[in-house]
Amino acid sequence: MPKGEIVLGCLAPHPPHVVYAENPEQNEPVSEGGWETLRWGYNRLARKLKSIDYDALVIFTPHWQTYIGTHFLGLPEFKSKSVDPVFPNIFRYNYDIKVDVDLAEKMREKASEHGIITKMMRNQDFRVDYGTITSCHMLNPDWDKPIVTISSNRNAHYYSAEVMNEQAAALGRACAEAIEESGKKVVMISSHSLSHRHFVTESPLPEDMSREHIYNHSQYVWDMKLVDLMRNGKMRELIDILPEFTEQTIAETEAGGLTWMMSAMGFPEYSAEIYGYQSVIGTGNLVAAWDPNGVTREIVL
Amino acid sequence: MMEESEVLFGIYCPPHPQPLLSPDASPGYAKLRQAFETCRERIEQSDADLIIVYSTTWPSIIGHQIQAHPEPEWTHVDDDFHYLGSMPYKFRMDVDFAECLRDSAKDRGLHSRTIAYEGFPIDTGSVVALKLLNPDNRIPACIVSSNMYANRSETIVLGKSIRDALSKQKKKAVVVVVSSLSNRMFTEHIDPVEDRIHSPKDDEWNRKILEFFADGRLEDLSQLSREIHGQIRVQKVVAYKPAWWMAATMGQHNNYDGEVLAYEALHGSGGAVVTLTPSSGSVGDKEFDEDDVEYYHGDRDVLNKGML
Ligand SMILES: [Fe+2]
């Protein structure tokens, strides 16, 4: 069996607003659009994914929060409705998700060997979180590939952003080993915003783009610092400063997704593909990808 | 002159699902379950018109959300404790009250909205509390969220707007705060029989808080919130808010009969079931200089002022 590999890494933010704006049949609320810069970037990355041969999407989500170890979805299918607890007015999504349970179990096993506390989630009534659904929908609206969802252990809350960085990096190494041994081609997804201060009020029409802007300028400056490092292929440096970025901008990187993905991909020294940056309810959101294949890697924006 | 209280009594109880799903897994969980049962009986014996739940496991971002579906129904599963089983629920909400509370909150400067969607994920804490305290939906309920950015002023004003709504509707309520005391859990899976409070420091603080509760010193606890947050709360949110909310909703004083019905570990965190009943005769020897607040003015917009 040939070795498995990571064929693409995606930074895929999950404000439910982007799904709401796309008006897919699965989502009940109807919108007049909005957040095009982000969505069109997502659409382009989704087209690239169509041209790549892969077996599964593996996603690390901040919205399945676990305090007792790292959990993995462990049943082959989940079918239900996801209603966003924070933005229920815009996200009520009927989903039918297939899970690559073999791959999930392999990752759990490897993580456990590396000393990480783990658990398989085998309750059929469990509702898949809206982070997973939003990022996966935007990257693969046809839902024709199985996924693996990994919960985010809240190390940043319990210890510090530094400890989170170390733990997420260890999990990334374990997942990379599991992928290699599985013989599968995998797309990794780190699902989160960058800066993450929200407005606490919402305009009557959420998609009213005349009201949308970043929460404050310092959030923007920090986000752009990260984008620069990504463009310049300095992912090790980016992960090293991530604890400070996370603290200064209360970033959603606190969950560990980006560190997990970059560690699994060996901290790329090549340029990230930048697909779009836009604020959603004040938070900073970037769609980006890391393509290990130098032939297909592009300068997008 | 003491005003007539619209709150008959208050309950402070933990959000973890063990008392509901696995009460026999340890003697401690069984004691917590028994304490929930005692509270249920007291609610049944009261002439409460509704139960108002403030749950720390329902965070919101857009202001303050109020559950207003007349009969929310779903099967809930906890993020961490999914292996303990599912929690099917069907509750009855007081929609009139929810709408009145939304307006009362707006009148005091808060951004607030009602939530009435099929399949809305009611949080673990609210599900556990309502299933154990009001299993037959004999009394309608109201659940309010805990805004993750809200701090003292906003939380106190929220509590006051609940008093406004109760008095407008001439309703008598039992209020339920769903929160742990110390909230650090063990980060590995444990044998429930060996459950204990995560550290002696957490245990000592929990016991001090329970002494205050037993003495009915609710306003003192409210004033100690920032200290409690720093000492024994994992820094998930900006502040420890339950005592602020409870004091503002029940009345900001120390005139209560307090009763600690149980105090046990829940995977390392401090789980206590406590009741507070308005009475007369205050205890305590403290005065505080954090001002009382009646109206919420929003962000002070500090970043955009001065010479920046
Ligand atoms: Fe998020």
mmCIF file of N, CA, C and O in Angstrom, chain B residues 96-162:
data_model
loop_
_atom_site.group_PDB
_atom_site.id
_atom_site.type_symbol
_atom_site.label_atom_id
_atom_site.label_comp_id
_atom_site.label_asym_id
_atom_site.label_seq_id
_atom_site.Cartn_x
_atom_site.Cartn_y
_atom_site.Cartn_z
ATOM 1 N N ASP B 96 -45.222 34.743 26.657
ATOM 2 C CA ASP B 96 -45.610 36.109 27.055
ATOM 3 C C ASP B 96 -44.525 36.749 27.900
ATOM 4 O O ASP B 96 -44.163 37.911 27.713
ATOM 5 N N PHE B 97 -44.050 35.962 28.837
ATOM 6 C CA PHE B 97 -43.021 36.507 29.716
ATOM 7 C C PHE B 97 -41.737 36.780 28.932
ATOM 8 O O PHE B 97 -41.088 37.815 29.124
ATOM 9 N N ALA B 98 -41.364 35.840 28.053
ATOM 10 C CA ALA B 98 -40.132 36.016 27.261
ATOM 11 C C ALA B 98 -40.200 37.324 26.476
ATOM 12 O O ALA B 98 -39.230 38.093 26.423
ATOM 13 N N GLU B 99 -41.362 37.603 25.883
ATOM 14 C CA GLU B 99 -41.490 38.820 25.076
ATOM 15 C C GLU B 99 -41.460 40.066 25.954
ATOM 16 O O GLU B 99 -40.863 41.084 25.613
ATOM 17 N N CYS B 100 -42.084 39.957 27.112
ATOM 18 C CA CYS B 100 -42.077 41.078 28.055
ATOM 19 C C CYS B 100 -40.651 41.335 28.559
ATOM 20 O O CYS B 100 -40.221 42.481 28.669
ATOM 21 N N LEU B 101 -39.929 40.259 28.810
ATOM 22 C CA LEU B 101 -38.546 40.409 29.279
ATOM 23 C C LEU B 101 -37.669 41.046 28.202
ATOM 24 O O LEU B 101 -36.844 41.916 28.493
ATOM 25 N N ARG B 102 -37.864 40.620 26.959
ATOM 26 C CA ARG B 102 -37.103 41.237 25.860
ATOM 27 C C ARG B 102 -37.324 42.747 25.851
ATOM 28 O O ARG B 102 -36.375 43.531 25.785
ATOM 29 N N ASP B 103 -38.568 43.163 25.983
ATOM 30 C CA ASP B 103 -38.864 44.597 25.956
ATOM 31 C C ASP B 103 -38.318 45.301 27.200
ATOM 32 O O ASP B 103 -37.809 46.417 27.121
ATOM 33 N N SER B 104 -38.433 44.639 28.341
ATOM 34 C CA SER B 104 -37.911 45.242 29.571
ATOM 35 C C SER B 104 -36.406 45.414 29.482
ATOM 36 O O SER B 104 -35.853 46.420 29.933
ATOM 37 N N ALA B 105 -35.730 44.444 28.901
ATOM 38 C CA ALA B 105 -34.277 44.534 28.748
ATOM 39 C C ALA B 105 -33.926 45.684 27.810
ATOM 40 O O ALA B 105 -33.005 46.468 28.066
ATOM 41 N N LYS B 106 -34.696 45.810 26.727
ATOM 42 C CA LYS B 106 -34.441 46.916 25.790
ATOM 43 C C LYS B 106 -34.637 48.261 26.478
ATOM 44 O O LYS B 106 -33.885 49.208 26.248
ATOM 45 N N ASP B 107 -35.666 48.330 27.337
ATOM 46 C CA ASP B 107 -35.933 49.583 28.043
ATOM 47 C C ASP B 107 -34.769 49.997 28.933
ATOM 48 O O ASP B 107 -34.636 51.164 29.287
ATOM 49 N N ARG B 108 -33.963 49.020 29.318
ATOM 50 C CA ARG B 108 -32.798 49.343 30.155
ATOM 51 C C ARG B 108 -31.499 49.385 29.349
ATOM 52 O O ARG B 108 -30.407 49.294 29.894
ATOM 53 N N GLY B 109 -31.623 49.501 28.028
ATOM 54 C CA GLY B 109 -30.438 49.717 27.191
ATOM 55 C C GLY B 109 -29.768 48.459 26.686
ATOM 56 O O GLY B 109 -28.730 48.531 26.019
ATOM 57 N N LEU B 110 -30.334 47.296 26.994
ATOM 58 C CA LEU B 110 -29.700 46.054 26.554
ATOM 59 C C LEU B 110 -30.177 45.654 25.158
ATOM 60 O O LEU B 110 -31.327 45.892 24.800
ATOM 61 N N HIS B 111 -29.280 45.034 24.398
ATOM 62 C CA HIS B 111 -29.684 44.427 23.138
ATOM 63 C C HIS B 111 -30.238 43.053 23.496
ATOM 64 O O HIS B 111 -29.546 42.246 24.114
ATOM 65 N N SER B 112 -31.471 42.778 23.146
ATOM 66 C CA SER B 112 -32.014 41.466 23.518
ATOM 67 C C SER B 112 -32.981 40.993 22.453
ATOM 68 O O SER B 112 -33.559 41.794 21.711
ATOM 69 N N ARG B 113 -33.106 39.678 22.361
ATOM 70 C CA ARG B 113 -34.045 39.137 21.371
ATOM 71 C C ARG B 113 -34.564 37.778 21.835
ATOM 72 O O ARG B 113 -33.899 37.073 22.581
ATOM 73 N N THR B 114 -35.760 37.465 21.374
ATOM 74 C CA THR B 114 -36.313 36.148 21.672
ATOM 75 C C THR B 114 -35.878 35.180 20.580
ATOM 76 O O THR B 114 -35.597 35.579 19.448
ATOM 77 N N ILE B 115 -35.838 33.910 20.962
ATOM 78 C CA ILE B 115 -35.382 32.838 20.073
ATOM 79 C C ILE B 115 -36.501 31.809 20.027
ATOM 80 O O ILE B 115 -36.899 31.302 21.079
ATOM 81 N N ALA B 116 -37.018 31.531 18.834
ATOM 82 C CA ALA B 116 -38.097 30.527 18.743
ATOM 83 C C ALA B 116 -37.929 29.742 17.445
ATOM 84 O O ALA B 116 -38.606 30.014 16.449
ATOM 85 N N TYR B 117 -37.000 28.810 17.447
ATOM 86 C CA TYR B 117 -36.722 28.021 16.255
ATOM 87 C C TYR B 117 -36.789 26.538 16.569
ATOM 88 O O TYR B 117 -36.236 26.094 17.568
ATOM 89 N N GLU B 118 -37.419 25.785 15.707
ATOM 90 C CA GLU B 118 -37.443 24.330 15.845
ATOM 91 C C GLU B 118 -36.007 23.809 15.807
ATOM 92 O O GLU B 118 -35.226 24.178 14.920
ATOM 93 N N GLY B 119 -35.661 23.001 16.778
ATOM 94 C CA GLY B 119 -34.329 22.394 16.779
ATOM 95 C C GLY B 119 -33.248 23.244 17.409
ATOM 96 O O GLY B 119 -32.082 22.855 17.401
ATOM 97 N N PHE B 120 -33.627 24.397 17.958
ATOM 98 C CA PHE B 120 -32.606 25.221 18.622
ATOM 99 C C PHE B 120 -31.949 24.399 19.730
ATOM 100 O O PHE B 120 -32.632 23.752 20.528
ATOM 101 N N PRO B 121 -30.607 24.412 19.781
ATOM 102 C CA PRO B 121 -29.916 23.555 20.758
ATOM 103 C C PRO B 121 -29.930 24.137 22.175
ATOM 104 O O PRO B 121 -29.057 24.914 22.541
ATOM 105 N N ILE B 122 -30.904 23.755 22.956
ATOM 106 C CA ILE B 122 -30.907 24.165 24.363
ATOM 107 C C ILE B 122 -29.707 23.501 25.029
ATOM 108 O O ILE B 122 -29.402 22.335 24.778
ATOM 109 N N ASP B 123 -29.005 24.263 25.852
ATOM 110 C CA ASP B 123 -27.719 23.832 26.410
ATOM 111 C C ASP B 123 -27.869 22.776 27.511
ATOM 112 O O ASP B 123 -28.933 22.645 28.124
ATOM 113 N N THR B 124 -26.766 22.076 27.762
ATOM 114 C CA THR B 124 -26.764 21.006 28.758
ATOM 115 C C THR B 124 -27.290 21.478 30.112
ATOM 116 O O THR B 124 -28.134 20.820 30.738
ATOM 117 N N GLY B 125 -26.796 22.616 30.584
ATOM 118 C CA GLY B 125 -27.190 23.091 31.910
ATOM 119 C C GLY B 125 -28.684 23.317 32.033
ATOM 120 O O GLY B 125 -29.315 22.905 33.015
ATOM 121 N N SER B 126 -29.274 23.958 31.025
ATOM 122 C CA SER B 126 -30.714 24.229 31.069
ATOM 123 C C SER B 126 -31.514 22.939 30.978
ATOM 124 O O SER B 126 -32.544 22.780 31.641
ATOM 125 N N VAL B 127 -31.051 22.011 30.125
ATOM 126 C CA VAL B 127 -31.766 20.741 29.967
ATOM 127 C C VAL B 127 -31.739 19.959 31.284
ATOM 128 O O VAL B 127 -32.773 19.472 31.760
ATOM 129 N N VAL B 128 -30.562 19.871 31.887
ATOM 130 C CA VAL B 128 -30.431 19.136 33.153
ATOM 131 C C VAL B 128 -31.341 19.774 34.215
ATOM 132 O O VAL B 128 -32.124 19.090 34.888
ATOM 133 N N ALA B 129 -31.272 21.086 34.334
ATOM 134 C CA ALA B 129 -32.044 21.771 35.381
ATOM 135 C C ALA B 129 -33.542 21.588 35.166
ATOM 136 O O ALA B 129 -34.274 21.210 36.092
ATOM 137 N N LEU B 130 -34.020 21.831 33.957
ATOM 138 C CA LEU B 130 -35.471 21.762 33.744
ATOM 139 C C LEU B 130 -35.993 20.340 33.813
ATOM 140 O O LEU B 130 -37.095 20.096 34.312
ATOM 141 N N LYS B 131 -35.193 19.381 33.339
ATOM 142 C CA LYS B 131 -35.658 17.993 33.416
ATOM 143 C C LYS B 131 -35.741 17.514 34.867
ATOM 144 O O LYS B 131 -36.645 16.751 35.225
ATOM 145 N N LEU B 132 -34.809 17.961 35.691
ATOM 146 C CA LEU B 132 -34.821 17.503 37.078
ATOM 147 C C LEU B 132 -35.742 18.335 37.973
ATOM 148 O O LEU B 132 -36.343 17.809 38.905
ATOM 149 N N LEU B 133 -35.861 19.619 37.681
ATOM 150 C CA LEU B 133 -36.619 20.494 38.591
ATOM 151 C C LEU B 133 -38.091 20.603 38.214
ATOM 152 O O LEU B 133 -38.925 20.946 39.052
ATOM 153 N N ASN B 134 -38.389 20.332 36.950
ATOM 154 C CA ASN B 134 -39.757 20.565 36.476
ATOM 155 C C ASN B 134 -40.130 19.492 35.453
ATOM 156 O O ASN B 134 -40.468 19.788 34.309
ATOM 157 N N PRO B 135 -40.020 18.208 35.847
ATOM 158 C CA PRO B 135 -40.074 17.114 34.870
ATOM 159 C C PRO B 135 -41.385 17.039 34.086
ATOM 160 O O PRO B 135 -41.385 16.593 32.944
ATOM 161 N N ASP B 136 -42.494 17.466 34.663
ATOM 162 C CA ASP B 136 -43.772 17.360 33.949
ATOM 163 C C ASP B 136 -44.198 18.682 33.316
ATOM 164 O O ASP B 136 -45.341 18.817 32.876
ATOM 165 N N ASN B 137 -43.282 19.655 33.310
ATOM 166 C CA ASN B 137 -43.620 20.987 32.776
ATOM 167 C C ASN B 137 -44.870 21.561 33.438
ATOM 168 O O ASN B 137 -45.689 22.205 32.781
ATOM 169 N N ARG B 138 -45.001 21.300 34.721
ATOM 170 C CA ARG B 138 -46.177 21.793 35.440
ATOM 171 C C ARG B 138 -46.219 23.318 35.389
ATOM 172 O O ARG B 138 -47.282 23.933 35.286
ATOM 173 N N ILE B 139 -45.024 23.914 35.458
ATOM 174 C CA ILE B 139 -44.899 25.376 35.431
ATOM 175 C C ILE B 139 -44.127 25.746 34.168
ATOM 176 O O ILE B 139 -43.132 25.096 33.847
ATOM 177 N N PRO B 140 -44.547 26.773 33.438
ATOM 178 C CA PRO B 140 -43.766 27.164 32.260
ATOM 179 C C PRO B 140 -42.428 27.783 32.675
ATOM 180 O O PRO B 140 -42.277 28.251 33.808
ATOM 181 N N ALA B 141 -41.496 27.777 31.741
ATOM 182 C CA ALA B 141 -40.147 28.262 32.053
ATOM 183 C C ALA B 141 -39.731 29.373 31.100
ATOM 184 O O ALA B 141 -40.388 29.642 30.092
ATOM 185 N N CYS B 142 -38.636 30.018 31.485
ATOM 186 C CA CYS B 142 -38.010 31.016 30.627
ATOM 187 C C CYS B 142 -36.508 30.801 30.786
ATOM 188 O O CYS B 142 -36.018 30.685 31.907
ATOM 189 N N ILE B 143 -35.778 30.714 29.670
ATOM 190 C CA ILE B 143 -34.319 30.525 29.744
ATOM 191 C C ILE B 143 -33.652 31.753 29.132
ATOM 192 O O ILE B 143 -34.011 32.168 28.030
ATOM 193 N N VAL B 144 -32.690 32.315 29.849
ATOM 194 C CA VAL B 144 -31.943 33.453 29.296
ATOM 195 C C VAL B 144 -30.479 33.056 29.130
ATOM 196 O O VAL B 144 -29.941 32.273 29.898
ATOM 197 N N SER B 145 -29.857 33.623 28.096
ATOM 198 C CA SER B 145 -28.467 33.289 27.785
ATOM 199 C C SER B 145 -27.513 34.111 28.639
ATOM 200 O O SER B 145 -27.899 35.068 29.303
ATOM 201 N N SER B 146 -26.245 33.716 28.577
ATOM 202 C CA SER B 146 -25.198 34.453 29.277
ATOM 203 C C SER B 146 -24.266 35.014 28.205
ATOM 204 O O SER B 146 -23.519 34.279 27.580
ATOM 205 N N ASN B 147 -24.338 36.330 27.971
ATOM 206 C CA ASN B 147 -23.529 36.931 26.907
ATOM 207 C C ASN B 147 -22.046 36.829 27.245
ATOM 208 O O ASN B 147 -21.626 37.176 28.342
ATOM 209 N N MET B 148 -21.264 36.328 26.284
ATOM 210 C CA MET B 148 -19.858 36.041 26.605
ATOM 211 C C MET B 148 -19.018 37.291 26.816
ATOM 212 O O MET B 148 -17.969 37.231 27.437
ATOM 213 N N TYR B 149 -19.464 38.425 26.303
ATOM 214 C CA TYR B 149 -18.705 39.655 26.509
ATOM 215 C C TYR B 149 -19.241 40.476 27.689
ATOM 216 O O TYR B 149 -18.604 41.430 28.114
ATOM 217 N N ALA B 150 -20.415 40.125 28.175
ATOM 218 C CA ALA B 150 -21.044 40.942 29.219
ATOM 219 C C ALA B 150 -20.223 40.898 30.501
ATOM 220 O O ALA B 150 -19.661 39.866 30.857
ATOM 221 N N ASN B 151 -20.189 42.013 31.178
ATOM 222 C CA ASN B 151 -19.494 42.071 32.452
ATOM 223 C C ASN B 151 -20.511 42.480 33.516
ATOM 224 O O ASN B 151 -21.709 42.216 33.374
ATOM 225 N N ARG B 152 -20.035 43.127 34.571
ATOM 226 C CA ARG B 152 -20.897 43.352 35.726
ATOM 227 C C ARG B 152 -22.115 44.225 35.412
ATOM 228 O O ARG B 152 -23.258 43.834 35.701
ATOM 229 N N SER B 153 -21.880 45.393 34.818
ATOM 230 C CA SER B 153 -22.995 46.322 34.599
ATOM 231 C C SER B 153 -24.107 45.653 33.798
ATOM 232 O O SER B 153 -25.286 45.697 34.170
ATOM 233 N N GLU B 154 -23.685 45.034 32.706
ATOM 234 C CA GLU B 154 -24.668 44.470 31.793
ATOM 235 C C GLU B 154 -25.456 43.336 32.474
ATOM 236 O O GLU B 154 -26.672 43.198 32.282
ATOM 237 N N THR B 155 -24.746 42.541 33.269
ATOM 238 C CA THR B 155 -25.392 41.404 33.919
ATOM 239 C C THR B 155 -26.364 41.874 35.004
ATOM 240 O O THR B 155 -27.469 41.335 35.155
ATOM 241 N N ILE B 156 -25.959 42.886 35.730
ATOM 242 C CA ILE B 156 -26.841 43.413 36.777
ATOM 243 C C ILE B 156 -28.085 44.055 36.162
ATOM 244 O O ILE B 156 -29.208 43.859 36.636
ATOM 245 N N VAL B 157 -27.877 44.781 35.070
ATOM 246 C CA VAL B 157 -29.028 45.400 34.409
ATOM 247 C C VAL B 157 -29.964 44.324 33.859
ATOM 248 O O VAL B 157 -31.198 44.457 33.927
ATOM 249 N N LEU B 158 -29.389 43.225 33.362
ATOM 250 C CA LEU B 158 -30.224 42.116 32.885
ATOM 251 C C LEU B 158 -31.092 41.578 34.031
ATOM 252 O O LEU B 158 -32.299 41.340 33.860
ATOM 253 N N GLY B 159 -30.470 41.389 35.183
ATOM 254 C CA GLY B 159 -31.230 40.906 36.345
ATOM 255 C C GLY B 159 -32.359 41.857 36.703
ATOM 256 O O GLY B 159 -33.496 41.441 36.972
ATOM 257 N N LYS B 160 -32.075 43.155 36.661
ATOM 258 C CA LYS B 160 -33.109 44.134 37.002
ATOM 259 C C LYS B 160 -34.253 44.132 35.983
ATOM 260 O O LYS B 160 -35.414 44.354 36.338
ATOM 261 N N SER B 161 -33.892 43.875 34.730
ATOM 262 C CA SER B 161 -34.964 43.862 33.730
ATOM 263 C C SER B 161 -35.884 42.653 33.949
ATOM 264 O O SER B 161 -37.068 42.705 33.612
ATOM 265 N N ILE B 162 -35.336 41.596 34.540
ATOM 266 C CA ILE B 162 -36.190 40.450 34.871
ATOM 267 C C ILE B 162 -37.164 40.822 35.993
ATOM 268 O O ILE B 162 -38.352 40.491 35.952
#
